Tab-separated table of C-alpha atoms in Angstrom:
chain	number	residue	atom	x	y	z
M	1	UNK	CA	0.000	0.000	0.000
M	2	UNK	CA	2.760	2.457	0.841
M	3	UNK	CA	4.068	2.043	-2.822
M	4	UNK	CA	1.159	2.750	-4.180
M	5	UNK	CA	0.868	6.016	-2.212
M	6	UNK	CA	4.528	7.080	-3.109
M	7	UNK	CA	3.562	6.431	-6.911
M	8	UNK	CA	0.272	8.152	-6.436
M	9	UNK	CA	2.336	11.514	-5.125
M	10	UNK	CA	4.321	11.417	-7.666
M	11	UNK	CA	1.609	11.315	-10.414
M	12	UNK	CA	0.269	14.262	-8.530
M	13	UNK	CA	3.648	15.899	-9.048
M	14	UNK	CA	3.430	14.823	-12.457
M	15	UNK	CA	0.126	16.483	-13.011
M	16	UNK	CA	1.415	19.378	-11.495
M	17	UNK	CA	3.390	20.605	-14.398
M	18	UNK	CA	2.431	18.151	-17.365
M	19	UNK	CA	-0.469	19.739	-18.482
M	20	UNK	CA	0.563	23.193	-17.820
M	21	UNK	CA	4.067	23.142	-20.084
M	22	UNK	CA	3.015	20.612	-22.763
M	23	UNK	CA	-0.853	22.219	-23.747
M	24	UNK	CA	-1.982	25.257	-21.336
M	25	UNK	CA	1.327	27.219	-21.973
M	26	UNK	CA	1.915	27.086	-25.904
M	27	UNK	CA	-1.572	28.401	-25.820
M	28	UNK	CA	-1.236	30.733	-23.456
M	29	UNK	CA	2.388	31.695	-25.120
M	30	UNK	CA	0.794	31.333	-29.103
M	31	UNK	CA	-1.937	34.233	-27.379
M	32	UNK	CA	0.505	36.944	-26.127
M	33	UNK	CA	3.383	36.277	-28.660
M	34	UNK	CA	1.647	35.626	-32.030
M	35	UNK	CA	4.590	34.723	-34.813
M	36	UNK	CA	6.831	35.228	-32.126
M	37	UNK	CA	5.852	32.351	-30.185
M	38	UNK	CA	8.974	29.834	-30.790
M	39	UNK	CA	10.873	32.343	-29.223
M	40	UNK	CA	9.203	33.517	-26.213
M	41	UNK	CA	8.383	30.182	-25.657
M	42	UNK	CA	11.863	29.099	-25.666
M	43	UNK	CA	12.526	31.520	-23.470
M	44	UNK	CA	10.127	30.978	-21.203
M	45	UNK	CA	11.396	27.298	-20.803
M	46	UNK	CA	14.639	27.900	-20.500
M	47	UNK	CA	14.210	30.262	-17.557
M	48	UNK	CA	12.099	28.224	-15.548
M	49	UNK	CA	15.120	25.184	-16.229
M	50	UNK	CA	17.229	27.083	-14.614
M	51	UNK	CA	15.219	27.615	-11.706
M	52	UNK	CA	13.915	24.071	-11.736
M	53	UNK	CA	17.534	23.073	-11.847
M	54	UNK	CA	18.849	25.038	-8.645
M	55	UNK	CA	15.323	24.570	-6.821
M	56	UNK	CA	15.540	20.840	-7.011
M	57	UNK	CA	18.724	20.006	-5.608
M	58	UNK	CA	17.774	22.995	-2.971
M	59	UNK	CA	14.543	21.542	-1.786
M	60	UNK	CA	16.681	18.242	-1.557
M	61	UNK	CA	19.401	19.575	0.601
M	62	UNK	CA	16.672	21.508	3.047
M	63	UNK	CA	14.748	17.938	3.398
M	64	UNK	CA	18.235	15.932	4.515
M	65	UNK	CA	18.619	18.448	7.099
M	66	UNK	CA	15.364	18.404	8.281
M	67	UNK	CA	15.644	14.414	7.969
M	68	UNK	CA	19.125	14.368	9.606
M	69	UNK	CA	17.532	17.296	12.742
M	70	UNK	CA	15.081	14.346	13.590
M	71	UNK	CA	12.357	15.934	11.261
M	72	UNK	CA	11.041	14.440	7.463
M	73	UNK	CA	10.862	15.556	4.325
M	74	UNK	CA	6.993	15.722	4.058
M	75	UNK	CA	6.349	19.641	5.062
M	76	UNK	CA	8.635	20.410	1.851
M	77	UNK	CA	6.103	18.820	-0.179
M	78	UNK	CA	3.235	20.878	1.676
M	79	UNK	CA	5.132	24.262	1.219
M	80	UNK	CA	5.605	23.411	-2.371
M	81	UNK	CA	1.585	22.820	-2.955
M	82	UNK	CA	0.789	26.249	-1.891
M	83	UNK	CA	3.383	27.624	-3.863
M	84	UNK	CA	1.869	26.117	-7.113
M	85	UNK	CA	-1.516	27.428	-6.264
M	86	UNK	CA	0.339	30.955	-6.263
M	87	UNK	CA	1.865	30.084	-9.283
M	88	UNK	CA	-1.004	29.330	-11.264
M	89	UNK	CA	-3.122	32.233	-10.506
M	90	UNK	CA	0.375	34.415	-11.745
M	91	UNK	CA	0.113	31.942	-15.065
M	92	UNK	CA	-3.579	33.289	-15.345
M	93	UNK	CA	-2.771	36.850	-14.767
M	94	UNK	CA	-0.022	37.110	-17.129
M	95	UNK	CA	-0.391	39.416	-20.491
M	96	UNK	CA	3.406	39.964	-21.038
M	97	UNK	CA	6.001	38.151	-22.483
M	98	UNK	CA	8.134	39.289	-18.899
M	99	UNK	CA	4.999	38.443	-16.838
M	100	UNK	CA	4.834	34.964	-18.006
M	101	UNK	CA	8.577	33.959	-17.677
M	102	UNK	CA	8.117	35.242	-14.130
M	103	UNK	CA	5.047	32.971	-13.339
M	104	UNK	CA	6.526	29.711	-14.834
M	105	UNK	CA	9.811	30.459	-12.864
M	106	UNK	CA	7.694	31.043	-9.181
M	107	UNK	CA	5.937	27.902	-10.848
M	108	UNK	CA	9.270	25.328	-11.284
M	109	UNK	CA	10.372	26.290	-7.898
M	110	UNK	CA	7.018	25.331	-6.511
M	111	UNK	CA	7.068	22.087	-8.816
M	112	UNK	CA	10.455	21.114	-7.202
M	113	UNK	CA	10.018	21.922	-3.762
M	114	UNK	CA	7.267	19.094	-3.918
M	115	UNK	CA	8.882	16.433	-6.018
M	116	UNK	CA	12.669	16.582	-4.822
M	117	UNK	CA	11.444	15.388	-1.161
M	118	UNK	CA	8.855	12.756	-2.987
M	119	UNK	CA	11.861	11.405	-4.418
M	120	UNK	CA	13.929	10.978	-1.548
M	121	UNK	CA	11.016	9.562	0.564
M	122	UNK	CA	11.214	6.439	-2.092
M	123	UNK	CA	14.584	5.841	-1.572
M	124	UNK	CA	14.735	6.911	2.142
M	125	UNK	CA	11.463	4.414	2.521
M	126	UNK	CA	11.028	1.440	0.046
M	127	UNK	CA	13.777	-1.495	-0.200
M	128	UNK	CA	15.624	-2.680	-2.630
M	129	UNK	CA	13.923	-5.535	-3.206
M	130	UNK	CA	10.539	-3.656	-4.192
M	131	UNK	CA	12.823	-0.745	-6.292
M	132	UNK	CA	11.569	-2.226	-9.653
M	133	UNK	CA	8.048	-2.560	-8.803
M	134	UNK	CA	8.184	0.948	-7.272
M	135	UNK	CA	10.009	2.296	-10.078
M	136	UNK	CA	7.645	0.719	-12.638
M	137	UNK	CA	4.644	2.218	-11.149
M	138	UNK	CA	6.401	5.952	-11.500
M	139	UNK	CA	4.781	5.432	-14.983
M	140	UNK	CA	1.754	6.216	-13.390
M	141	UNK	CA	2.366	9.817	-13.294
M	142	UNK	CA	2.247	10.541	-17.059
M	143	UNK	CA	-0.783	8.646	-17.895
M	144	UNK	CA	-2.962	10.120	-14.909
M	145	UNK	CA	-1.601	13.844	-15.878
M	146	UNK	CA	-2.657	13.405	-20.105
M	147	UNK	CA	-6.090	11.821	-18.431
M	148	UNK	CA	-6.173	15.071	-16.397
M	149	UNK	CA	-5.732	17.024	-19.578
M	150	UNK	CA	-8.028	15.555	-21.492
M	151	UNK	CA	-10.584	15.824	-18.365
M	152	UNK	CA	-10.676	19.643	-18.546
M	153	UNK	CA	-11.447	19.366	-22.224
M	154	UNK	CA	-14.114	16.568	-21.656
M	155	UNK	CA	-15.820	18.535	-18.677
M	156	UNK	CA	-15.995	21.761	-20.513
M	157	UNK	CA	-13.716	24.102	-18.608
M	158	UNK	CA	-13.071	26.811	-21.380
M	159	UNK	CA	-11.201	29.437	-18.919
M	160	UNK	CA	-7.655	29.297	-18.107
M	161	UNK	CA	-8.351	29.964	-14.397
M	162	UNK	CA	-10.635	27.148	-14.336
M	163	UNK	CA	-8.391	24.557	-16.184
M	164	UNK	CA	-5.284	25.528	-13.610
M	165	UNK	CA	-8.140	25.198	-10.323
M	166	UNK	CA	-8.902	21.494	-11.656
M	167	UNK	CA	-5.185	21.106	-12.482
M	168	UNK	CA	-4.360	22.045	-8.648
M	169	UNK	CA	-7.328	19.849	-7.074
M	170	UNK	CA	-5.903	16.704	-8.845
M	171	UNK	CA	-2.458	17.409	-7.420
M	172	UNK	CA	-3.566	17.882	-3.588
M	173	UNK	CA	-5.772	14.756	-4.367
M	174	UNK	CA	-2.744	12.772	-5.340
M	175	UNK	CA	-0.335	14.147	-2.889
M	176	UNK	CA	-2.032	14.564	0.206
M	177	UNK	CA	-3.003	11.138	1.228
M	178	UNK	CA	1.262	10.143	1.315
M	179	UNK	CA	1.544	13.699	3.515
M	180	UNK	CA	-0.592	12.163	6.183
M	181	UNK	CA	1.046	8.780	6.166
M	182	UNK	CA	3.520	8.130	8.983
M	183	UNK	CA	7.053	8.144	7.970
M	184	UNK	CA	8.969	5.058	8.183
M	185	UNK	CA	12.823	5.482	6.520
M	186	UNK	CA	15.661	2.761	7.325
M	187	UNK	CA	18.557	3.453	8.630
M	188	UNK	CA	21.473	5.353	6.726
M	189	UNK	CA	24.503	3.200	6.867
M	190	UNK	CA	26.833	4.863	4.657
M	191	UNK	CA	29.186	2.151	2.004
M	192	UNK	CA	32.522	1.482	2.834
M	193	UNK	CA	34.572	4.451	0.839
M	194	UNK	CA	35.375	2.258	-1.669
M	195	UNK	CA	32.291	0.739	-2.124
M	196	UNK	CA	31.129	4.375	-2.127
M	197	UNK	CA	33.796	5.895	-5.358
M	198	UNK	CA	32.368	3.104	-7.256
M	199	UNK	CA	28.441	4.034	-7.048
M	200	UNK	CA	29.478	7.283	-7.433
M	201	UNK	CA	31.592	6.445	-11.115
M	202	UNK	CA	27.813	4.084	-11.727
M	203	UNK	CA	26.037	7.483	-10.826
M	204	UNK	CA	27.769	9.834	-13.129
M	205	UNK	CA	27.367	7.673	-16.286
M	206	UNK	CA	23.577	6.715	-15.093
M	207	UNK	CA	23.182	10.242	-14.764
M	208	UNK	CA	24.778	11.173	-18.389
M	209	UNK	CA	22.625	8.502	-20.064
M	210	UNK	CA	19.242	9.465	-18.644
M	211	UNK	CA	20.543	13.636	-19.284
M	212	UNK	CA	20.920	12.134	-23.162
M	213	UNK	CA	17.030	10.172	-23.233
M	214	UNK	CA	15.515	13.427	-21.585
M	215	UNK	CA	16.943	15.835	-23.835
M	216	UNK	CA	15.324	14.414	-26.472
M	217	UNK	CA	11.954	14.018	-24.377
M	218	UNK	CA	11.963	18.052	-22.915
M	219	UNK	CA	12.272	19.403	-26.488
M	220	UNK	CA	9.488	16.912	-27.694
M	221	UNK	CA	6.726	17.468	-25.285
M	222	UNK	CA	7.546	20.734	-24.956
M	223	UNK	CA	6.755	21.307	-28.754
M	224	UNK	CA	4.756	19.300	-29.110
M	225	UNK	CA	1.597	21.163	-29.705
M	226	UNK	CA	3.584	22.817	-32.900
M	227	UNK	CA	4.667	19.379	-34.258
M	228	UNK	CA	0.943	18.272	-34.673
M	229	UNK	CA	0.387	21.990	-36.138
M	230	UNK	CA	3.071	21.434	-38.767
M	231	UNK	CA	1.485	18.138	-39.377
M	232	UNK	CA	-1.617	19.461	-39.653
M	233	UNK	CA	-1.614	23.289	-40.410
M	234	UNK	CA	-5.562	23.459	-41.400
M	235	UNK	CA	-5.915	23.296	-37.796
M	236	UNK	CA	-4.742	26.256	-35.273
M	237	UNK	CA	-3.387	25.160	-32.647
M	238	UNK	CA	-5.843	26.223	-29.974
M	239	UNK	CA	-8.004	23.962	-31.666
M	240	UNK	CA	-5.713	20.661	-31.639
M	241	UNK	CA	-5.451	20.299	-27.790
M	242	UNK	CA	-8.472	18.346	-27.541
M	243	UNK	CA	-7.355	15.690	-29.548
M	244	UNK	CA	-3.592	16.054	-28.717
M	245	UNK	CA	-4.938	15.510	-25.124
M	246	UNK	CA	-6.939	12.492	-25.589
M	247	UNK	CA	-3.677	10.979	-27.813
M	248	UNK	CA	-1.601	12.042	-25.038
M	249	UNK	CA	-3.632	10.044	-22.480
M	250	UNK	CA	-3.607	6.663	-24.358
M	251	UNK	CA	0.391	6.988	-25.507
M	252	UNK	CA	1.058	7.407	-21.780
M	253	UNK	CA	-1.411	4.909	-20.896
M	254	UNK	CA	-0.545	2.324	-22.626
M	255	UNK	CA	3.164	2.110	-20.660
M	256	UNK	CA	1.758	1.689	-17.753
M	257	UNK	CA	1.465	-2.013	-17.450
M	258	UNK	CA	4.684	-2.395	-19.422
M	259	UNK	CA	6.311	-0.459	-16.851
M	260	UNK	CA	5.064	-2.864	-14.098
M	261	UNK	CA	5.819	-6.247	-15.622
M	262	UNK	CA	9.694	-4.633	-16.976
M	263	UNK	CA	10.089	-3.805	-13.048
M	264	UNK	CA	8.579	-6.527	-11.031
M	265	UNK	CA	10.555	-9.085	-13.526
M	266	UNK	CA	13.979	-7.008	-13.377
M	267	UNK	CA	12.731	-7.365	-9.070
M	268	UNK	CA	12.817	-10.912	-10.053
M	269	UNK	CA	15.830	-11.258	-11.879
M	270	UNK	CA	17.775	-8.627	-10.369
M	271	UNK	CA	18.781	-7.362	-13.542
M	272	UNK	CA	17.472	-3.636	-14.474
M	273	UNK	CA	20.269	-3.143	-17.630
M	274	UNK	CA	18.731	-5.220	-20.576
M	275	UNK	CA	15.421	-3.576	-20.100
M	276	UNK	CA	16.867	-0.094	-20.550
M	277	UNK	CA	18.880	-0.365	-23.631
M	278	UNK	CA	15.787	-2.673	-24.917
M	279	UNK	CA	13.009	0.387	-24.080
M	280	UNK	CA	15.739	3.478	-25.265
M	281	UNK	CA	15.948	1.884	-28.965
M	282	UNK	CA	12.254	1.421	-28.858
M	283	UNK	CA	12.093	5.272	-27.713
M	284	UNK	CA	14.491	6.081	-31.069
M	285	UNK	CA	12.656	4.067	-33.248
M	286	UNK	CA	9.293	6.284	-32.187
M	287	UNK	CA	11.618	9.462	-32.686
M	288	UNK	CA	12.627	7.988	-36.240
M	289	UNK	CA	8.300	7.558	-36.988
M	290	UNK	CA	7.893	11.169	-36.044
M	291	UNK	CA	10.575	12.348	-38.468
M	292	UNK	CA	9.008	10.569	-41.380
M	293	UNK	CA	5.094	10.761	-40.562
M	294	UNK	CA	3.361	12.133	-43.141
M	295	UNK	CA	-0.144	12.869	-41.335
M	296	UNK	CA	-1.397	13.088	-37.958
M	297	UNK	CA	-2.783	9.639	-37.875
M	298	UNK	CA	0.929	7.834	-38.840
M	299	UNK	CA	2.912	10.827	-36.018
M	300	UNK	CA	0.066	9.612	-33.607
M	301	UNK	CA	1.467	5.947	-33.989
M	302	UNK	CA	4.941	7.113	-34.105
M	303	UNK	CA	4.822	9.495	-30.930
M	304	UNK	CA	2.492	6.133	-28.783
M	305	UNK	CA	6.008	4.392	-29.522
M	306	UNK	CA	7.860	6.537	-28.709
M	307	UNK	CA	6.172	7.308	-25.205
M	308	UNK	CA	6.064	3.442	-24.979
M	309	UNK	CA	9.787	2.830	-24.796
M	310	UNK	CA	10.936	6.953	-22.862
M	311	UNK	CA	8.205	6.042	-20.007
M	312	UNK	CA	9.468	2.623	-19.170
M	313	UNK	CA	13.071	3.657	-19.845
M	314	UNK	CA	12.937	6.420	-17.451
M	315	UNK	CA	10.558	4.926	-14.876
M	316	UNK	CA	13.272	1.884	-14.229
M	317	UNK	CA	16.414	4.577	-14.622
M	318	UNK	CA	14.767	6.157	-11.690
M	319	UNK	CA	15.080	3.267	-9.188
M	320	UNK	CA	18.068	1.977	-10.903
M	321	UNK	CA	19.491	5.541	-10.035
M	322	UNK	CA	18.361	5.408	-6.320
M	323	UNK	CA	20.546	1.913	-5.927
M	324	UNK	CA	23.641	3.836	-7.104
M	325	UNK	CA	22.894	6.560	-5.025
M	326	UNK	CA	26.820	6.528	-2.629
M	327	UNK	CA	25.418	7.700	0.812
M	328	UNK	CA	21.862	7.664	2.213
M	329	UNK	CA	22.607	10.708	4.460
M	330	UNK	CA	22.770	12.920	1.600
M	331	UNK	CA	19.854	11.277	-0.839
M	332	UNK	CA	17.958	14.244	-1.218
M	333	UNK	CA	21.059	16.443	-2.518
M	334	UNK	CA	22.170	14.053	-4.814
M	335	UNK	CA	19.070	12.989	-5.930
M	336	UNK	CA	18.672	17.042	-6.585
M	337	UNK	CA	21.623	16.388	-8.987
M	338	UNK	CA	20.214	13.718	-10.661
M	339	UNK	CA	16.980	15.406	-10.983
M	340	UNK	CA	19.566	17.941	-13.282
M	341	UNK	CA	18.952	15.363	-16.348
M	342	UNK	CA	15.008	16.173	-16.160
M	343	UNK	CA	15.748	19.984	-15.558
M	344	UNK	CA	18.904	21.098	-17.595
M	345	UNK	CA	17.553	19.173	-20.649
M	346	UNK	CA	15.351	22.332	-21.348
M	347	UNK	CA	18.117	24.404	-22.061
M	348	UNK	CA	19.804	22.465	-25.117
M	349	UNK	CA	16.357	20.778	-26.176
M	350	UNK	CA	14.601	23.985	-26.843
M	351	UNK	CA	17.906	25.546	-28.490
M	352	UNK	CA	17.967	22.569	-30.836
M	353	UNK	CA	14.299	22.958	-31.923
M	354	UNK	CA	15.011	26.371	-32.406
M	355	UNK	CA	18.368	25.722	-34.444
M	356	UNK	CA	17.135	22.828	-36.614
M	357	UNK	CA	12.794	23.212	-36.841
M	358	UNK	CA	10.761	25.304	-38.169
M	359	UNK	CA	7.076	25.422	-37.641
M	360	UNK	CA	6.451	23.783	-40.672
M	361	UNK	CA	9.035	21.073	-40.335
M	362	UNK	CA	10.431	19.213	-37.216
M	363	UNK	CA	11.932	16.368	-39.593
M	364	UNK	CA	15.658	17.227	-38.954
M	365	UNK	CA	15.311	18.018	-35.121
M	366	UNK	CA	13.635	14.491	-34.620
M	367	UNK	CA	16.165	12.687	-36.113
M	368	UNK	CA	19.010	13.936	-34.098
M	369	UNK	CA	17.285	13.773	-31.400
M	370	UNK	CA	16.376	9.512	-32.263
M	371	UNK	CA	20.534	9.515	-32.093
M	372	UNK	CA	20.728	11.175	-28.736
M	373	UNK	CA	18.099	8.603	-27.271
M	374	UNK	CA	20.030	5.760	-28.921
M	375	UNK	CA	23.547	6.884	-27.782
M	376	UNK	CA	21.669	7.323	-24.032
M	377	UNK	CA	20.174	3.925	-24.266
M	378	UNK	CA	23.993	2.312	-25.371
M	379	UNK	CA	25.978	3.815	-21.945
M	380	UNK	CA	23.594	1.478	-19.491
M	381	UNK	CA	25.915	-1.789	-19.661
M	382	UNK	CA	29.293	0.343	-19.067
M	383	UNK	CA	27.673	0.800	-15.014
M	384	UNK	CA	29.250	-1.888	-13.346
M	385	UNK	CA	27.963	-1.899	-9.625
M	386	UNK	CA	24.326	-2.703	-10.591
M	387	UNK	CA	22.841	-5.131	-13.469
């Protein structure tokens, strides 16, 4: 049960910012900016990176001191819901270009402060034993948030205020029923130093390879509205987010029980590698079908794939992470740096969509990024500590 609520927080951190930055903000972003919108939009992103970046590993530091003053990590999480609630309402207020970098920065540092302790609570709180089963379940987060955005089309909330407001009451339902669970950690015995030098050599090449698979992932969700609009240009698009939405929902449904079965049998097995290099190629291969689609219907298929193998890769990289992690005294900081590969990946992903699309044609920016994904999938089996 107390898997289940960790996995259930963290598809209500998940829904936090998923439906905001991949459909409510190109809108918002296409309304103020016009023609303009690439840019503002990229800048936008890469601002609230940055402060996504420095946030998480913050928010992670403040919760090992409150973990190692006798405290836990859980009143993070509640200081970071009420700073999303602030953050939306500045989202809805905003008519600048200025006004709405400001709001999506407040709203990363809100976004952090509640998943950086979520993710230390898993590792401080679920063994080893369980990791691929808990990991697996992560996949639950992406799934629930698309079902979230398709729910505000399918109930009929036309109003940005309103959309956010629903947005918000499915993350407090998520989150709040692991706030009020007890707290129940194991105790931190630090590796032998050795021991310790060689997770952290594991870490730094987990942490490159899953920086390589999310690059590609930031600067496709993140433009992902415009793809489908160069697809499709008959249809503005304002118009598109219905059915993007309901696409969204099944292509990150669909993982789901993948994501389970790869987890509890690498549980089984005890071996997490050949699943990840299996579900990155699958991940190009999507990339690849988005490059060469030719109409929404064959980019639909092409992006389902795609989220197919990038959930499941990067739902078992995140427990296969927290086993390399070198001392459990410190698992929120470092856990803040690995959070860096879902965070810094906005910086280079919208700078290559800028350099190499236009919003007529993505073709050359998916391909390269189907190499990045491949060449992230290929450094799994040089980590030697875990396999």
């Amino acid at each position: 049960r107390f898997i289940l609520l960790v996995a259930l927080a963290n598809a209500g951190g998940v829904i936090g910012f998923l439906p905001l930055l991949t459909l409510l903000l190109p809108v918002k972003v296409a309304e103020i900016a016009g023609e303009a919108r690439i840019g503002v939009f990229t800048t936008t992103v890469i601002a609230g990176a940055i402060a996504a970046s420095l946030s998480n590993i913050l928010f992670g530091w403040l919760s090992d001191r409150s973990m190692a003053r006798g405290g836990g990590r859980r009143g993070w999480v509640a200081t970071g819901l009420a700073g999303l609630a602030t953050s939306f309402a500045l989202v809805t207020w905003a008519s600048t270009p200025l006004q709405i970098v400001a709001a999506i920065i407040l709203f990363q540092i809100a976004v952090n402060a509640i998943l950086a302790p979520l993710f230390a609570v898993m590792a401080d709180e679920i063994p080893d034993a369980q990791m691929g089963l808990a990991s697996g379940l992560i996949a639950l987060g992406a799934p629930l948030a698309s079902a979230v955005a398709a729910g505000i089309v399918a109930v009929g909330i036309h109003n940005e205020s309103g959309r956010l407001a629903f947005v918000f009451a499915a993350t407090l339902v998520c989150v709040l029923p692991l706030l009020v669970a007890p707290s129940r950690p194991a105790p931190a015995n630090p590796p032998p130093e050795r021991e310790a030098r060689l997770l952290g050599r594991d870490l730094a090449i987990a942490w490159a390879s899953r920086l390589l698979v999310q690059v590609a992932g930031t600067a496709l969700w993140l433009y992902l509205v415009y793809y489908f609009a160069s697809i499709d240009p008959e249809t503005p698009a304002s118009k598109s987010v219905g059915a993007l939405g309901h696409l969204m929902t099944v292509a990150y449904l669909l993982p789901l029980p993948v994501a389970i079965l790869a987890g509890r049998w690498s549980d089984r097995i005890e071996r997490r590698k050949p699943f990840l290099l299996a579900f990155a190629a699958l991940a190009a291969i999507g990339l690849i079908g988005l490059a060469l689609a030719w109409d929404w219907w064959s980019a639909a298929i092409a992006f389902t794939l795609y989220a197919m193998g990038s959930a499941v890769f990067l739902s078992l990289h995140s427990g296969f992470a927290m086993q390399l992690l070198p001392d459990p005294r410190h698992r929120g900081r470092d856990l803040g740096v690995i959070n860096l590969t879902n965070t810094l990946p906005a910086l280079p992903g919208p700078l290559l969509t800028w350099a190499l699309a236009t919003p007529q044609d993505f073709r050359a920016v998916m391909l390269v990024l189907a190499g990045l994904t491949l060449l992230g999938g290929l450094l799994v089996p040089a980590i030697r500590h875990r396999r």
